[in-house]
Every structure is written in C-alpha cells, then in structure tokens.
Amino acid sequence: MKELIDLIDKHLEEYVPIRYPEDIFKAMKYTLSLPGKRLRPVMCLETARLLGADIQKAMPTACAIEMLHVQSLIHDDLPCMDNDDFRRGKPSNHKVFGEATAVLAGDALLTYAPMTIIEKSKDLTSDQIVKILKEYTRFGGALGLIAGQVVDIESEGGKLVKTPEETLDFIHLNKTAVLFRLAVRTGAIIAGADDNTINEFDEFATKFGLAFQIYDDIMDEISSFEEMGKTAGKDKESGKLTYVSLYGLEEAKNKFNCLIKDCYDIIGKYKSKIFEEILDKLKTRVAS
Ligand code: GRG
C-alpha cells in the first residue's frame, strides 16, 4: 500500500506543475499534497490490477479522482459549508489562501481532473475515455457529490423531505460512497471488465462507502484531532445528523461491522492484499 501511495503522490506532483498564475496552482497543490490516505486512487489502481490491467494505465484516472476528492474537501471546509479550520492536520485551504482563492482552487481541480484523464491516458481507447468521463461527471455532479452535500446542508437546517434514516443514507451514498464507486468502476472499465464485474465491484464500493462514513462518524465521536487531522467532536457539537446521533454508538458499530463483513465476502475471491489491508485497518480501529 505504501508503494502505491508513493507512486500516486509522484504522479500527482507530475500532473500538476506550478504554472502562471502561480497562486492558483499553489492553492490546488497545497491540499492535494497534504498526507491524505489516498484510498480512492488506491482502490482505482487495485481494481484495475485485479482485473488484469497494468496499473500505469489507470494512473491518470486514479489521480483525477483524488483531485475531485480534494476539491470536495476544500469546498466542504469553507465557512459557507462545514466551516472547518483544519484538514489533513493542517490549516484548511481558505485559512491559508483566503476564501476566493479556495473556491477557485476547488473549481480548478474539478476541471483539471477530467483534463488530466484526457491528456495523460495515452493507453486508453477513446471509447474508454468517454466511459470514464461519463462516470466522472455523473458521480462528481448534481447526481452525486453535489446532491449529497445539498441534502446534508438542508438537513442541518432542519429540512427533511424523507425520513431521517432515508435522508442519512441518501447523504452518505452521495457524499461518500460515490467516489469509492467512481474509483472501482473506472478501474474496472480500464481493465475492460464486463458489466457483471463492474456491478460486483460497485456493490463492494457502495457498502464500503457507507461503512467508511459510519467509521468517520464514529471517529468524530471517539477520536482526537491528531488522529482525524480535523476538528473532532464537531458533529455532536453542531447536532448534525450522523449514524451515531441517529442510531447511537453501539448500533452504529453493529451497522459498520455488518457492512464490512459484506465487503470481505464480495471481494474475498480476488485475494487482494490491498483491499484486505484497508478493511482490516478500519475494522481494527472501530473494535479498539
Ligand atoms: C463536486 C462541485 C462539487 C462540489 C462538492 C463540498 C461537496 C460538494 C461535497 C462534500 C463531500 C465531502 C467532503 C464528503 C465527506 C467524505 C469524507 C468522509 C471525507 C474524508 O475522506 P478521507 O478520510 O480523507 O479519505 P483523506 O484526507 O484521508 O483523503
């Protein structure tokens, strides 16, 4: 996993050189180069590898997904959204560069990502690139990330159109699970997988995404700033709708364990050390 992360970091550095006007590239690279877990690009590369592709073929797409993820983190931290002063253990983008540049850095990453897929994916066919961009625009836009964020903001303001349980699942399927789905679906497309296989990995990523969000909610409750790299206990303080606030800590842990078990069951046959390492790490932390 460490080798894969180093490779991703090296390519992110290469794909986003500092150009004129330097300030925007510095702001883009600031949050991008902070030490995130790189789960989404790792999952894209590992899916491609498991299904028979050279990981280098998937590198531009994997890095683009990390750019999209970082864009969502930068915008999520803004005062008009979650208003968080820290991200990945350091001051948030807007704290360093100001709000206007942080908004633009997010926008820049959102558009730089598909450009990277198009310009750097030398080994993919045009048909594959179109399929990947279709996935990127679907999951990264109003049918994915943005939908999740809007309902999250609405629910904080007390507006619930569906039941709290349905609302919570909608938010996290769209805010969190979509990018894991995007990662494995594009990895599978790059490997030329058939629809059944793409759907199998999609099911894994959907369950993983929900489990990951429950993990994030549990960590907000039980862990520290050092571990999370952002302000802990914020969800509770703001009365946010989370798996812990809705179901309680024990039930949230039960839900998490069921989803993680399903993930092991789906992915087990591929004997992936990387996926197992990711699942093991989350499981161990929640159990401790
Ligand atoms: C796409 C235009 C556009 C807007 C995005 C702001 C927004 C709309 C969505 C917010 C999405 C968001 C921040 C979801 C939270 C998901 C989550 C649990 C993030 C933390 O992921 P980690 O722990 O982070 O993998 P690292 O830093 O390790 O990469």
PDB file of C-alpha atoms and ligand atoms in Angstrom:
ATOM      1  CA  MET A   1       0.000   0.000   0.000  1.00  0.00           C
ATOM      2  CA  LYS A   2       2.824   2.405   0.909  1.00  0.00           C
ATOM      3  CA  GLU A   3       4.474   1.829  -2.503  1.00  0.00           C
ATOM      4  CA  LEU A   4       1.181   2.521  -4.262  1.00  0.00           C
ATOM      5  CA  ILE A   5       0.666   5.726  -2.280  1.00  0.00           C
ATOM      6  CA  ASP A   6       4.210   6.904  -3.113  1.00  0.00           C
ATOM      7  CA  LEU A   7       3.524   6.252  -6.798  1.00  0.00           C
ATOM      8  CA  ILE A   8       0.245   8.206  -6.641  1.00  0.00           C
ATOM      9  CA  ASP A   9       1.995  11.117  -4.864  1.00  0.00           C
ATOM     10  CA  LYS A  10       4.731  11.161  -7.502  1.00  0.00           C
ATOM     11  CA  HIS A  11       2.193  11.320 -10.338  1.00  0.00           C
ATOM     12  CA  LEU A  12       0.043  13.964  -8.641  1.00  0.00           C
ATOM     13  CA  GLU A  13       3.175  16.079  -8.373  1.00  0.00           C
ATOM     14  CA  GLU A  14       3.992  15.499 -12.045  1.00  0.00           C
ATOM     15  CA  TYR A  15       0.444  16.080 -13.354  1.00  0.00           C
ATOM     16  CA  VAL A  16       0.036  19.403 -11.521  1.00  0.00           C
ATOM     17  CA  PRO A  17       3.164  21.529 -12.063  1.00  0.00           C
ATOM     18  CA  ILE A  18       3.234  25.115 -10.860  1.00  0.00           C
ATOM     19  CA  ARG A  19       2.367  27.405 -13.770  1.00  0.00           C
ATOM     20  CA  TYR A  20       1.330  31.007 -14.192  1.00  0.00           C
ATOM     21  CA  PRO A  21      -0.718  32.293 -12.339  1.00  0.00           C
ATOM     22  CA  GLU A  22       1.235  30.633  -9.549  1.00  0.00           C
ATOM     23  CA  ASP A  23      -1.169  31.444  -6.719  1.00  0.00           C
ATOM     24  CA  ILE A  24      -3.922  29.188  -8.006  1.00  0.00           C
ATOM     25  CA  PHE A  25      -1.563  26.259  -8.659  1.00  0.00           C
ATOM     26  CA  LYS A  26      -0.061  26.695  -5.179  1.00  0.00           C
ATOM     27  CA  ALA A  27      -3.534  26.588  -3.640  1.00  0.00           C
ATOM     28  CA  MET A  28      -4.505  23.499  -5.691  1.00  0.00           C
ATOM     29  CA  LYS A  29      -1.299  21.709  -4.773  1.00  0.00           C
ATOM     30  CA  TYR A  30      -1.466  22.688  -1.090  1.00  0.00           C
ATOM     31  CA  THR A  31      -4.380  20.434  -0.059  1.00  0.00           C
ATOM     32  CA  LEU A  32      -3.599  17.907  -2.803  1.00  0.00           C
ATOM     33  CA  SER A  33      -0.115  17.256  -1.428  1.00  0.00           C
ATOM     34  CA  LEU A  34      -1.067  17.062   2.261  1.00  0.00           C
ATOM     35  CA  PRO A  35      -0.906  13.483   3.557  1.00  0.00           C
ATOM     36  CA  GLY A  36      -4.366  12.047   2.813  1.00  0.00           C
ATOM     37  CA  LYS A  37      -4.971   8.326   2.931  1.00  0.00           C
ATOM     38  CA  ARG A  38      -5.273   8.179  -0.914  1.00  0.00           C
ATOM     39  CA  LEU A  39      -7.945   5.494  -0.545  1.00  0.00           C
ATOM     40  CA  ARG A  40      -9.828   6.351  -3.724  1.00  0.00           C
ATOM     41  CA  PRO A  41      -6.862   6.323  -6.135  1.00  0.00           C
ATOM     42  CA  VAL A  42      -5.505   3.188  -4.436  1.00  0.00           C
ATOM     43  CA  MET A  43      -8.871   1.461  -4.963  1.00  0.00           C
ATOM     44  CA  CYS A  44      -8.971   2.521  -8.612  1.00  0.00           C
ATOM     45  CA  LEU A  45      -5.463   1.171  -9.287  1.00  0.00           C
ATOM     46  CA  GLU A  46      -6.055  -2.039  -7.321  1.00  0.00           C
ATOM     47  CA  THR A  47      -9.341  -2.770  -9.123  1.00  0.00           C
ATOM     48  CA  ALA A  48      -7.632  -2.279 -12.489  1.00  0.00           C
ATOM     49  CA  ARG A  49      -4.757  -4.566 -11.416  1.00  0.00           C
ATOM     50  CA  LEU A  50      -7.029  -7.295 -10.029  1.00  0.00           C
ATOM     51  CA  LEU A  51      -8.942  -7.350 -13.299  1.00  0.00           C
ATOM     52  CA  GLY A  52      -5.807  -7.666 -15.420  1.00  0.00           C
ATOM     53  CA  ALA A  53      -4.679  -4.137 -16.354  1.00  0.00           C
ATOM     54  CA  ASP A  54      -1.271  -2.570 -15.811  1.00  0.00           C
ATOM     55  CA  ILE A  55      -1.758  -0.005 -13.040  1.00  0.00           C
ATOM     56  CA  GLN A  56       0.047   2.632 -15.093  1.00  0.00           C
ATOM     57  CA  LYS A  57      -2.937   2.624 -17.469  1.00  0.00           C
ATOM     58  CA  ALA A  58      -5.181   3.693 -14.583  1.00  0.00           C
ATOM     59  CA  MET A  59      -2.824   6.278 -13.047  1.00  0.00           C
ATOM     60  CA  PRO A  60      -4.286   9.440 -14.701  1.00  0.00           C
ATOM     61  CA  THR A  61      -7.829   8.406 -13.721  1.00  0.00           C
ATOM     62  CA  ALA A  62      -6.786   7.452 -10.170  1.00  0.00           C
ATOM     63  CA  CYS A  63      -5.061  10.831  -9.702  1.00  0.00           C
ATOM     64  CA  ALA A  64      -8.033  12.673 -11.230  1.00  0.00           C
ATOM     65  CA  ILE A  65     -10.337  11.040  -8.671  1.00  0.00           C
ATOM     66  CA  GLU A  66      -8.048  12.248  -5.880  1.00  0.00           C
ATOM     67  CA  MET A  67      -8.234  15.774  -7.396  1.00  0.00           C
ATOM     68  CA  LEU A  68     -12.041  15.589  -7.363  1.00  0.00           C
ATOM     69  CA  HIS A  69     -11.979  14.335  -3.760  1.00  0.00           C
ATOM     70  CA  VAL A  70      -9.637  17.157  -2.711  1.00  0.00           C
ATOM     71  CA  GLN A  71     -11.876  19.687  -4.457  1.00  0.00           C
ATOM     72  CA  SER A  72     -14.799  18.426  -2.349  1.00  0.00           C
ATOM     73  CA  LEU A  73     -12.706  18.699   0.838  1.00  0.00           C
ATOM     74  CA  ILE A  74     -11.624  22.282   0.066  1.00  0.00           C
ATOM     75  CA  HIS A  75     -15.201  23.378  -0.617  1.00  0.00           C
ATOM     76  CA  ASP A  76     -16.593  21.402   2.316  1.00  0.00           C
ATOM     77  CA  ASP A  77     -14.283  23.283   4.717  1.00  0.00           C
ATOM     78  CA  LEU A  78     -15.401  26.749   3.560  1.00  0.00           C
ATOM     79  CA  PRO A  79     -17.216  28.972   6.085  1.00  0.00           C
ATOM     80  CA  CYS A  80     -20.390  28.776   3.963  1.00  0.00           C
ATOM     81  CA  MET A  81     -20.346  24.959   4.213  1.00  0.00           C
ATOM     82  CA  ASP A  82     -18.858  22.974   7.142  1.00  0.00           C
ATOM     83  CA  ASN A  83     -16.610  25.827   8.281  1.00  0.00           C
ATOM     84  CA  ASP A  84     -13.620  23.766   9.339  1.00  0.00           C
ATOM     85  CA  ASP A  85     -10.263  25.417  10.018  1.00  0.00           C
ATOM     86  CA  PHE A  86      -8.230  22.234   9.655  1.00  0.00           C
ATOM     87  CA  ARG A  87      -7.873  19.489   7.080  1.00  0.00           C
ATOM     88  CA  ARG A  88      -5.344  16.661   6.906  1.00  0.00           C
ATOM     89  CA  GLY A  89      -3.766  18.022  10.079  1.00  0.00           C
ATOM     90  CA  LYS A  90      -3.040  21.483   8.638  1.00  0.00           C
ATOM     91  CA  PRO A  91      -4.964  24.740   8.236  1.00  0.00           C
ATOM     92  CA  SER A  92      -7.736  24.420   5.625  1.00  0.00           C
ATOM     93  CA  ASN A  93      -7.201  25.834   2.158  1.00  0.00           C
ATOM     94  CA  HIS A  94      -9.208  29.032   2.779  1.00  0.00           C
ATOM     95  CA  LYS A  95      -7.292  29.657   6.020  1.00  0.00           C
ATOM     96  CA  VAL A  96      -4.040  29.769   4.048  1.00  0.00           C
ATOM     97  CA  PHE A  97      -5.112  31.301   0.733  1.00  0.00           C
ATOM     98  CA  GLY A  98      -8.363  33.134   1.555  1.00  0.00           C
ATOM     99  CA  GLU A  99     -11.895  32.209   0.559  1.00  0.00           C
ATOM    100  CA  ALA A 100     -11.881  33.470  -3.025  1.00  0.00           C
ATOM    101  CA  THR A 101      -8.744  31.520  -3.923  1.00  0.00           C
ATOM    102  CA  ALA A 102     -10.012  28.406  -2.107  1.00  0.00           C
ATOM    103  CA  VAL A 103     -13.259  28.481  -4.114  1.00  0.00           C
ATOM    104  CA  LEU A 104     -11.245  28.873  -7.316  1.00  0.00           C
ATOM    105  CA  ALA A 105      -8.747  26.163  -6.303  1.00  0.00           C
ATOM    106  CA  GLY A 106     -11.682  23.758  -5.890  1.00  0.00           C
ATOM    107  CA  ASP A 107     -13.144  24.773  -9.237  1.00  0.00           C
ATOM    108  CA  ALA A 108      -9.727  24.450 -10.835  1.00  0.00           C
ATOM    109  CA  LEU A 109      -9.250  20.898  -9.517  1.00  0.00           C
ATOM    110  CA  LEU A 110     -12.752  19.925 -10.625  1.00  0.00           C
ATOM    111  CA  THR A 111     -11.881  20.825 -14.224  1.00  0.00           C
ATOM    112  CA  TYR A 112      -8.169  19.920 -14.127  1.00  0.00           C
ATOM    113  CA  ALA A 113      -9.134  16.343 -13.234  1.00  0.00           C
ATOM    114  CA  PRO A 114     -11.001  15.415 -16.447  1.00  0.00           C
ATOM    115  CA  MET A 115      -8.357  17.283 -18.462  1.00  0.00           C
ATOM    116  CA  THR A 116      -5.740  15.022 -16.858  1.00  0.00           C
ATOM    117  CA  ILE A 117      -7.734  11.924 -17.808  1.00  0.00           C
ATOM    118  CA  ILE A 118      -7.979  13.082 -21.419  1.00  0.00           C
ATOM    119  CA  GLU A 119      -4.397  14.315 -21.802  1.00  0.00           C
ATOM    120  CA  LYS A 120      -2.480  11.681 -19.841  1.00  0.00           C
ATOM    121  CA  SER A 121      -4.381   8.453 -20.607  1.00  0.00           C
ATOM    122  CA  LYS A 122      -2.254   7.513 -23.595  1.00  0.00           C
ATOM    123  CA  ASP A 123      -3.020   3.780 -23.307  1.00  0.00           C
ATOM    124  CA  LEU A 124      -6.801   4.024 -23.225  1.00  0.00           C
ATOM    125  CA  THR A 125      -9.152   3.947 -26.202  1.00  0.00           C
ATOM    126  CA  SER A 126     -11.399   6.952 -26.932  1.00  0.00           C
ATOM    127  CA  ASP A 127     -14.350   4.749 -26.014  1.00  0.00           C
ATOM    128  CA  GLN A 128     -12.851   4.038 -22.572  1.00  0.00           C
ATOM    129  CA  ILE A 129     -12.116   7.734 -22.004  1.00  0.00           C
ATOM    130  CA  VAL A 130     -15.705   8.676 -22.855  1.00  0.00           C
ATOM    131  CA  LYS A 131     -16.996   5.981 -20.475  1.00  0.00           C
ATOM    132  CA  ILE A 132     -14.709   7.254 -17.687  1.00  0.00           C
ATOM    133  CA  LEU A 133     -15.766  10.868 -18.215  1.00  0.00           C
ATOM    134  CA  LYS A 134     -19.406   9.775 -18.152  1.00  0.00           C
ATOM    135  CA  GLU A 135     -18.788   8.200 -14.735  1.00  0.00           C
ATOM    136  CA  TYR A 136     -16.807  11.240 -13.521  1.00  0.00           C
ATOM    137  CA  THR A 137     -19.498  13.764 -14.466  1.00  0.00           C
ATOM    138  CA  ARG A 138     -22.315  11.594 -13.124  1.00  0.00           C
ATOM    139  CA  PHE A 139     -20.762  10.857  -9.718  1.00  0.00           C
ATOM    140  CA  GLY A 140     -18.998  14.211  -9.287  1.00  0.00           C
ATOM    141  CA  GLY A 141     -22.002  16.415 -10.078  1.00  0.00           C
ATOM    142  CA  ALA A 142     -25.677  17.041  -9.352  1.00  0.00           C
ATOM    143  CA  LEU A 143     -26.451  13.313  -9.427  1.00  0.00           C
ATOM    144  CA  GLY A 144     -23.726  12.522  -6.876  1.00  0.00           C
ATOM    145  CA  LEU A 145     -21.451  14.614  -4.664  1.00  0.00           C
ATOM    146  CA  ILE A 146     -23.446  17.832  -5.014  1.00  0.00           C
ATOM    147  CA  ALA A 147     -26.775  16.090  -4.291  1.00  0.00           C
ATOM    148  CA  GLY A 148     -25.297  14.615  -1.104  1.00  0.00           C
ATOM    149  CA  GLN A 149     -23.914  17.950   0.028  1.00  0.00           C
ATOM    150  CA  VAL A 150     -27.162  19.827  -0.659  1.00  0.00           C
ATOM    151  CA  VAL A 151     -29.272  17.367   1.345  1.00  0.00           C
ATOM    152  CA  ASP A 152     -26.653  17.452   4.123  1.00  0.00           C
ATOM    153  CA  ILE A 153     -26.892  21.243   4.327  1.00  0.00           C
ATOM    154  CA  GLU A 154     -30.697  21.132   4.173  1.00  0.00           C
ATOM    155  CA  SER A 155     -30.871  18.549   6.943  1.00  0.00           C
ATOM    156  CA  GLU A 156     -28.664  20.710   9.173  1.00  0.00           C
ATOM    157  CA  GLY A 157     -31.195  23.499   8.696  1.00  0.00           C
ATOM    158  CA  GLY A 158     -33.928  21.095   9.859  1.00  0.00           C
ATOM    159  CA  LYS A 159     -35.399  20.495   6.390  1.00  0.00           C
ATOM    160  CA  LEU A 160     -36.165  16.779   5.979  1.00  0.00           C
ATOM    161  CA  VAL A 161     -38.163  15.691   2.932  1.00  0.00           C
ATOM    162  CA  LYS A 162     -37.661  11.973   3.678  1.00  0.00           C
ATOM    163  CA  THR A 163     -37.375  10.090   6.993  1.00  0.00           C
ATOM    164  CA  PRO A 164     -34.158  10.745   8.978  1.00  0.00           C
ATOM    165  CA  GLU A 165     -32.962   7.192   8.137  1.00  0.00           C
ATOM    166  CA  GLU A 166     -33.581   7.662   4.390  1.00  0.00           C
ATOM    167  CA  THR A 167     -32.056  11.141   4.469  1.00  0.00           C
ATOM    168  CA  LEU A 168     -28.911   9.920   6.195  1.00  0.00           C
ATOM    169  CA  ASP A 169     -28.437   7.078   3.713  1.00  0.00           C
ATOM    170  CA  PHE A 170     -29.054   9.443   0.788  1.00  0.00           C
ATOM    171  CA  ILE A 171     -26.465  11.921   2.088  1.00  0.00           C
ATOM    172  CA  HIS A 172     -23.775   9.331   2.581  1.00  0.00           C
ATOM    173  CA  LEU A 173     -24.428   7.296  -0.522  1.00  0.00           C
ATOM    174  CA  ASN A 174     -23.970  10.550  -2.440  1.00  0.00           C
ATOM    175  CA  LYS A 175     -21.359  12.416  -0.386  1.00  0.00           C
ATOM    176  CA  THR A 176     -19.114   9.497   0.433  1.00  0.00           C
ATOM    177  CA  ALA A 177     -19.885   6.242  -1.373  1.00  0.00           C
ATOM    178  CA  VAL A 178     -19.974   7.826  -4.852  1.00  0.00           C
ATOM    179  CA  LEU A 179     -16.238   8.489  -5.008  1.00  0.00           C
ATOM    180  CA  PHE A 180     -15.378   4.916  -3.980  1.00  0.00           C
ATOM    181  CA  ARG A 181     -17.852   3.711  -6.607  1.00  0.00           C
ATOM    182  CA  LEU A 182     -16.258   6.015  -9.172  1.00  0.00           C
ATOM    183  CA  ALA A 183     -12.828   4.634  -8.262  1.00  0.00           C
ATOM    184  CA  VAL A 184     -13.656   0.949  -8.693  1.00  0.00           C
ATOM    185  CA  ARG A 185     -15.978   1.408 -11.661  1.00  0.00           C
ATOM    186  CA  THR A 186     -13.348   3.337 -13.634  1.00  0.00           C
ATOM    187  CA  GLY A 187     -10.633   0.857 -12.583  1.00  0.00           C
ATOM    188  CA  ALA A 188     -12.828  -1.934 -13.953  1.00  0.00           C
ATOM    189  CA  ILE A 189     -13.575  -0.024 -17.178  1.00  0.00           C
ATOM    190  CA  ILE A 190      -9.831   0.473 -17.734  1.00  0.00           C
ATOM    191  CA  ALA A 191      -9.322  -3.282 -17.353  1.00  0.00           C
ATOM    192  CA  GLY A 192     -12.082  -3.894 -19.932  1.00  0.00           C
ATOM    193  CA  ALA A 193     -14.311  -5.691 -17.406  1.00  0.00           C
ATOM    194  CA  ASP A 194     -17.847  -6.798 -18.287  1.00  0.00           C
ATOM    195  CA  ASP A 195     -20.968  -5.253 -16.706  1.00  0.00           C
ATOM    196  CA  ASN A 196     -21.386  -8.050 -14.144  1.00  0.00           C
ATOM    197  CA  THR A 197     -17.883  -7.495 -12.827  1.00  0.00           C
ATOM    198  CA  ILE A 198     -18.305  -3.710 -12.789  1.00  0.00           C
ATOM    199  CA  ASN A 199     -21.530  -4.177 -10.790  1.00  0.00           C
ATOM    200  CA  GLU A 200     -19.847  -6.560  -8.353  1.00  0.00           C
ATOM    201  CA  PHE A 201     -17.105  -4.006  -7.583  1.00  0.00           C
ATOM    202  CA  ASP A 202     -19.756  -1.279  -7.465  1.00  0.00           C
ATOM    203  CA  GLU A 203     -21.668  -3.210  -4.792  1.00  0.00           C
ATOM    204  CA  PHE A 204     -18.446  -3.599  -2.819  1.00  0.00           C
ATOM    205  CA  ALA A 205     -17.698   0.140  -3.085  1.00  0.00           C
ATOM    206  CA  THR A 206     -21.247   1.172  -2.130  1.00  0.00           C
ATOM    207  CA  LYS A 207     -21.112  -0.921   1.044  1.00  0.00           C
ATOM    208  CA  PHE A 208     -17.542   0.207   1.708  1.00  0.00           C
ATOM    209  CA  GLY A 209     -18.570   3.856   1.276  1.00  0.00           C
ATOM    210  CA  LEU A 210     -21.384   3.568   3.808  1.00  0.00           C
ATOM    211  CA  ALA A 211     -19.118   1.678   6.223  1.00  0.00           C
ATOM    212  CA  PHE A 212     -16.440   4.342   5.741  1.00  0.00           C
ATOM    213  CA  GLN A 213     -18.891   7.127   6.567  1.00  0.00           C
ATOM    214  CA  ILE A 214     -20.089   5.285   9.686  1.00  0.00           C
ATOM    215  CA  TYR A 215     -16.390   4.911  10.591  1.00  0.00           C
ATOM    216  CA  ASP A 216     -15.933   8.672  10.065  1.00  0.00           C
ATOM    217  CA  ASP A 217     -18.968   9.403  12.271  1.00  0.00           C
ATOM    218  CA  ILE A 218     -17.695   7.048  14.986  1.00  0.00           C
ATOM    219  CA  MET A 219     -14.221   8.624  14.834  1.00  0.00           C
ATOM    220  CA  ASP A 220     -15.738  12.097  15.182  1.00  0.00           C
ATOM    221  CA  GLU A 221     -17.239  10.828  18.443  1.00  0.00           C
ATOM    222  CA  ILE A 222     -14.323   8.861  19.898  1.00  0.00           C
ATOM    223  CA  SER A 223     -11.049  10.094  18.410  1.00  0.00           C
ATOM    224  CA  SER A 224      -8.794  13.136  18.564  1.00  0.00           C
ATOM    225  CA  PHE A 225      -7.657  15.968  16.282  1.00  0.00           C
ATOM    226  CA  GLU A 226      -4.303  14.187  15.829  1.00  0.00           C
ATOM    227  CA  GLU A 227      -5.983  11.069  14.512  1.00  0.00           C
ATOM    228  CA  MET A 228      -8.587  12.762  12.318  1.00  0.00           C
ATOM    229  CA  GLY A 229      -6.488  15.662  11.053  1.00  0.00           C
ATOM    230  CA  LYS A 230      -9.550  17.891  11.531  1.00  0.00           C
ATOM    231  CA  THR A 231     -11.618  19.148  14.436  1.00  0.00           C
ATOM    232  CA  ALA A 232     -13.071  16.138  16.302  1.00  0.00           C
ATOM    233  CA  GLY A 233     -16.446  16.190  18.099  1.00  0.00           C
ATOM    234  CA  LYS A 234     -17.791  18.781  15.663  1.00  0.00           C
ATOM    235  CA  ASP A 235     -20.761  16.668  14.508  1.00  0.00           C
ATOM    236  CA  LYS A 236     -22.042  16.263  18.065  1.00  0.00           C
ATOM    237  CA  GLU A 237     -21.476  19.927  18.877  1.00  0.00           C
ATOM    238  CA  SER A 238     -23.478  21.076  15.844  1.00  0.00           C
ATOM    239  CA  GLY A 239     -26.265  18.499  16.354  1.00  0.00           C
ATOM    240  CA  LYS A 240     -25.540  17.027  12.917  1.00  0.00           C
ATOM    241  CA  LEU A 241     -27.488  14.041  11.573  1.00  0.00           C
ATOM    242  CA  THR A 242     -24.973  11.169  11.697  1.00  0.00           C
ATOM    243  CA  TYR A 243     -25.103   7.400  12.143  1.00  0.00           C
ATOM    244  CA  VAL A 244     -24.032   7.893  15.760  1.00  0.00           C
ATOM    245  CA  SER A 245     -26.600  10.619  16.532  1.00  0.00           C
ATOM    246  CA  LEU A 246     -29.413   8.638  14.870  1.00  0.00           C
ATOM    247  CA  TYR A 247     -28.664   5.087  15.999  1.00  0.00           C
ATOM    248  CA  GLY A 248     -26.299   5.505  18.972  1.00  0.00           C
ATOM    249  CA  LEU A 249     -22.662   4.390  19.122  1.00  0.00           C
ATOM    250  CA  GLU A 250     -23.279   0.656  19.623  1.00  0.00           C
ATOM    251  CA  GLU A 251     -25.835   0.325  16.816  1.00  0.00           C
ATOM    252  CA  ALA A 252     -23.605   2.393  14.512  1.00  0.00           C
ATOM    253  CA  LYS A 253     -20.775  -0.069  15.255  1.00  0.00           C
ATOM    254  CA  ASN A 254     -23.103  -3.017  14.505  1.00  0.00           C
ATOM    255  CA  LYS A 255     -24.088  -1.487  11.163  1.00  0.00           C
ATOM    256  CA  PHE A 256     -20.423  -0.842  10.386  1.00  0.00           C
ATOM    257  CA  ASN A 257     -19.461  -4.462  11.208  1.00  0.00           C
ATOM    258  CA  CYS A 258     -22.259  -5.891   9.012  1.00  0.00           C
ATOM    259  CA  LEU A 259     -21.203  -3.742   6.048  1.00  0.00           C
ATOM    260  CA  ILE A 260     -17.519  -4.610   6.480  1.00  0.00           C
ATOM    261  CA  LYS A 261     -18.377  -8.318   6.615  1.00  0.00           C
ATOM    262  CA  ASP A 262     -20.308  -7.954   3.335  1.00  0.00           C
ATOM    263  CA  CYS A 263     -17.268  -6.192   1.850  1.00  0.00           C
ATOM    264  CA  TYR A 264     -14.955  -9.097   2.802  1.00  0.00           C
ATOM    265  CA  ASP A 265     -17.488 -11.526   1.326  1.00  0.00           C
ATOM    266  CA  ILE A 266     -17.722  -9.701  -2.004  1.00  0.00           C
ATOM    267  CA  ILE A 267     -14.014  -9.027  -2.506  1.00  0.00           C
ATOM    268  CA  GLY A 268     -12.651 -12.218  -0.855  1.00  0.00           C
ATOM    269  CA  LYS A 269     -12.421 -14.239  -4.061  1.00  0.00           C
ATOM    270  CA  TYR A 270      -9.989 -11.725  -5.575  1.00  0.00           C
ATOM    271  CA  LYS A 271      -7.476 -12.294  -2.758  1.00  0.00           C
ATOM    272  CA  SER A 272      -6.405  -8.656  -2.762  1.00  0.00           C
ATOM    273  CA  LYS A 273      -3.898  -7.805  -0.028  1.00  0.00           C
ATOM    274  CA  ILE A 274      -4.606  -4.113  -0.582  1.00  0.00           C
ATOM    275  CA  PHE A 275      -8.376  -4.321  -0.140  1.00  0.00           C
ATOM    276  CA  GLU A 276      -7.920  -6.620   2.856  1.00  0.00           C
ATOM    277  CA  GLU A 277      -5.435  -4.208   4.411  1.00  0.00           C
ATOM    278  CA  ILE A 278      -7.903  -1.325   4.028  1.00  0.00           C
ATOM    279  CA  LEU A 279     -10.794  -3.330   5.523  1.00  0.00           C
ATOM    280  CA  ASP A 280      -8.607  -4.691   8.357  1.00  0.00           C
ATOM    281  CA  LYS A 281      -7.413  -1.201   9.327  1.00  0.00           C
ATOM    282  CA  LEU A 282     -10.924   0.230   9.586  1.00  0.00           C
ATOM    283  CA  LYS A 283     -12.230  -2.825  11.449  1.00  0.00           C
ATOM    284  CA  THR A 284      -9.401  -2.823  13.978  1.00  0.00           C
ATOM    285  CA  ARG A 285      -9.795   0.865  14.745  1.00  0.00           C
ATOM    286  CA  VAL A 286     -13.557   0.604  15.327  1.00  0.00           C
ATOM    287  CA  ALA A 287     -13.121  -2.529  17.506  1.00  0.00           C
ATOM    288  CA  SER A 288     -10.476  -0.918  19.728  1.00  0.00           C
TER     289      SER A 288
HETATM  290  C1  GRG B   1     -18.405  18.465  -6.778  1.00  0.00           C
HETATM  291  C2  GRG B   1     -18.737  20.933  -7.309  1.00  0.00           C
HETATM  292  C3  GRG B   1     -18.687  19.848  -6.318  1.00  0.00           C
HETATM  293  C4  GRG B   1     -18.909  20.155  -5.012  1.00  0.00           C
HETATM  294  C5  GRG B   1     -18.677  19.225  -3.921  1.00  0.00           C
HETATM  295  C6  GRG B   1     -18.455  20.097  -0.855  1.00  0.00           C
HETATM  296  C7  GRG B   1     -19.149  18.999  -1.571  1.00  0.00           C
HETATM  297  C8  GRG B   1     -19.757  19.324  -2.895  1.00  0.00           C
HETATM  298  C9  GRG B   1     -19.227  17.751  -1.089  1.00  0.00           C
HETATM  299  C10 GRG B   1     -18.638  17.335   0.206  1.00  0.00           C
HETATM  300  C11 GRG B   1     -18.146  15.931   0.110  1.00  0.00           C
HETATM  301  C12 GRG B   1     -17.411  15.513   1.359  1.00  0.00           C
HETATM  302  C13 GRG B   1     -16.382  16.401   1.923  1.00  0.00           C
HETATM  303  C14 GRG B   1     -17.696  14.316   1.897  1.00  0.00           C
HETATM  304  C15 GRG B   1     -17.003  13.759   3.081  1.00  0.00           C
HETATM  305  C16 GRG B   1     -16.443  12.410   2.731  1.00  0.00           C
HETATM  306  C17 GRG B   1     -15.338  12.003   3.657  1.00  0.00           C
HETATM  307  C18 GRG B   1     -15.646  11.001   4.702  1.00  0.00           C
HETATM  308  C19 GRG B   1     -14.122  12.551   3.506  1.00  0.00           C
HETATM  309  C20 GRG B   1     -12.918  12.150   4.246  1.00  0.00           C
HETATM  310  O1  GRG B   1     -12.242  11.202   3.429  1.00  0.00           O
HETATM  311  P1  GRG B   1     -10.831  10.611   3.852  1.00  0.00           P
HETATM  312  O2  GRG B   1     -10.877  10.224   5.312  1.00  0.00           O
HETATM  313  O3  GRG B   1      -9.897  11.877   3.696  1.00  0.00           O
HETATM  314  O4  GRG B   1     -10.469   9.541   2.895  1.00  0.00           O
HETATM  315  P2  GRG B   1      -8.341  11.934   3.304  1.00  0.00           P
HETATM  316  O5  GRG B   1      -7.913  13.298   3.786  1.00  0.00           O
HETATM  317  O6  GRG B   1      -7.623  10.813   4.012  1.00  0.00           O
HETATM  318  O7  GRG B   1      -8.271  11.808   1.819  1.00  0.00           O
END
